[in-house]
XYZ file of C-alpha atoms in Angstrom:
113
model
C 1.450 13.918 18.146
C 3.652 12.994 15.221
C 4.945 9.593 14.294
C 7.727 8.489 16.653
C 11.277 8.889 15.445
C 12.921 5.638 14.439
C 16.502 4.896 13.455
C 17.481 2.040 11.143
C 16.143 -1.298 12.313
C 14.445 -4.375 10.920
C 10.666 -3.924 11.092
C 9.138 -6.230 13.683
C 5.432 -5.432 13.325
C 3.373 -8.448 12.279
C 2.021 -8.787 8.758
C -1.737 -8.251 8.978
C -4.630 -8.228 6.583
C -5.875 -4.640 6.267
C -9.564 -4.141 7.153
C -11.746 -4.895 4.125
C -8.811 -6.143 2.050
C -9.119 -9.029 -0.389
C -7.604 -12.434 0.346
C -3.869 -12.407 -0.339
C -3.329 -8.733 0.621
C -1.093 -8.080 3.645
C 0.615 -5.079 5.196
C 3.272 -4.387 7.797
C 3.164 -0.995 9.523
C 6.552 0.732 9.544
C 5.437 4.038 11.115
C 2.042 5.439 12.012
C 0.365 8.434 13.622
C -3.053 7.205 14.736
C -4.280 10.762 15.362
C -3.782 11.961 11.794
C -3.890 8.663 9.884
C -0.400 9.337 8.505
C 1.302 5.972 7.907
C 4.065 4.213 6.035
C 3.563 0.494 5.380
C 4.951 -2.359 3.381
C 2.103 -3.932 1.444
C 2.297 -7.247 -0.337
C 0.007 -9.263 -2.564
C 0.544 -12.994 -2.664
C 0.969 -14.545 -6.132
C -2.424 -14.936 -7.802
C -4.166 -12.222 -5.746
C -7.236 -10.724 -7.442
C -9.151 -7.831 -5.832
C -11.957 -7.820 -8.439
C -14.588 -8.699 -5.817
C -13.660 -5.507 -3.945
C -13.984 -3.399 -7.085
C -12.218 -0.094 -7.552
C -11.410 1.997 -4.482
C -11.137 5.646 -3.465
C -9.384 6.948 -0.348
C -9.877 10.130 1.644
C -6.091 10.524 1.994
C -3.039 11.158 -0.183
C -1.277 7.958 -1.197
C 2.205 7.264 -2.526
C 3.154 3.808 -3.777
C 6.576 2.529 -4.827
C 6.781 -1.009 -6.219
C 9.802 -2.695 -4.640
C 9.455 -6.130 -6.240
C 7.058 -8.007 -8.511
C 4.193 -6.575 -10.544
C 0.644 -5.351 -10.225
C -2.044 -5.052 -12.926
C -4.775 -2.395 -12.725
C -7.778 -4.083 -14.351
C -9.584 -0.767 -14.985
C -6.618 0.630 -16.906
C -5.483 -2.667 -18.402
C -1.903 -1.785 -17.433
C 0.747 -3.684 -15.507
C 3.164 -1.848 -13.227
C 6.531 -3.304 -12.227
C 9.390 -2.907 -9.740
C 10.812 0.608 -9.693
C 7.529 2.312 -10.656
C 5.897 4.990 -8.487
C 2.395 6.448 -8.085
C 1.115 9.540 -6.241
C -2.644 9.799 -5.761
C -4.799 12.639 -4.499
C -7.711 11.915 -2.158
C -10.697 10.577 -4.104
C -8.651 9.126 -6.969
C -10.307 5.946 -8.228
C -7.955 2.995 -8.794
C -8.062 -0.771 -9.134
C -9.241 -3.442 -8.955
C -5.890 -5.207 -9.074
C -4.369 -8.575 -9.852
C -0.847 -9.816 -9.260
C 0.135 -13.030 -10.999
C 3.637 -13.214 -9.499
C 3.001 -11.260 -6.282
C 4.136 -7.753 -5.438
C 5.834 -5.873 -2.591
C 5.157 -2.133 -2.294
C 6.165 0.710 -0.010
C 2.989 2.720 0.656
C 2.754 6.145 2.311
C -0.658 7.473 3.378
C -1.206 11.005 4.575
C -4.172 13.117 5.624
C -5.925 15.253 3.059
């Protein structure tokens, strides 16, 4: 089964803390196919969020990230990424940990490998 079709609407799903996520990290599911793991979510970090305790992460899925608002710093790279920037990651790509002094809102797309 694919993700259900959806015309323009205001997302109504609750903001939830993703499993295993650091304090201050939230996401709202926009569309999801539970069979394949394919999903599009809004993800936000509250101001002052620091995921250092989680360390860097790797996923077993493709990931696309577009920063809508705010900024995010990758502590491993020592680089800060801002609104309008985009990332595409292959499965297994190591990234993070992250901090966000001002907070950040991102559109995240996850797809099966």
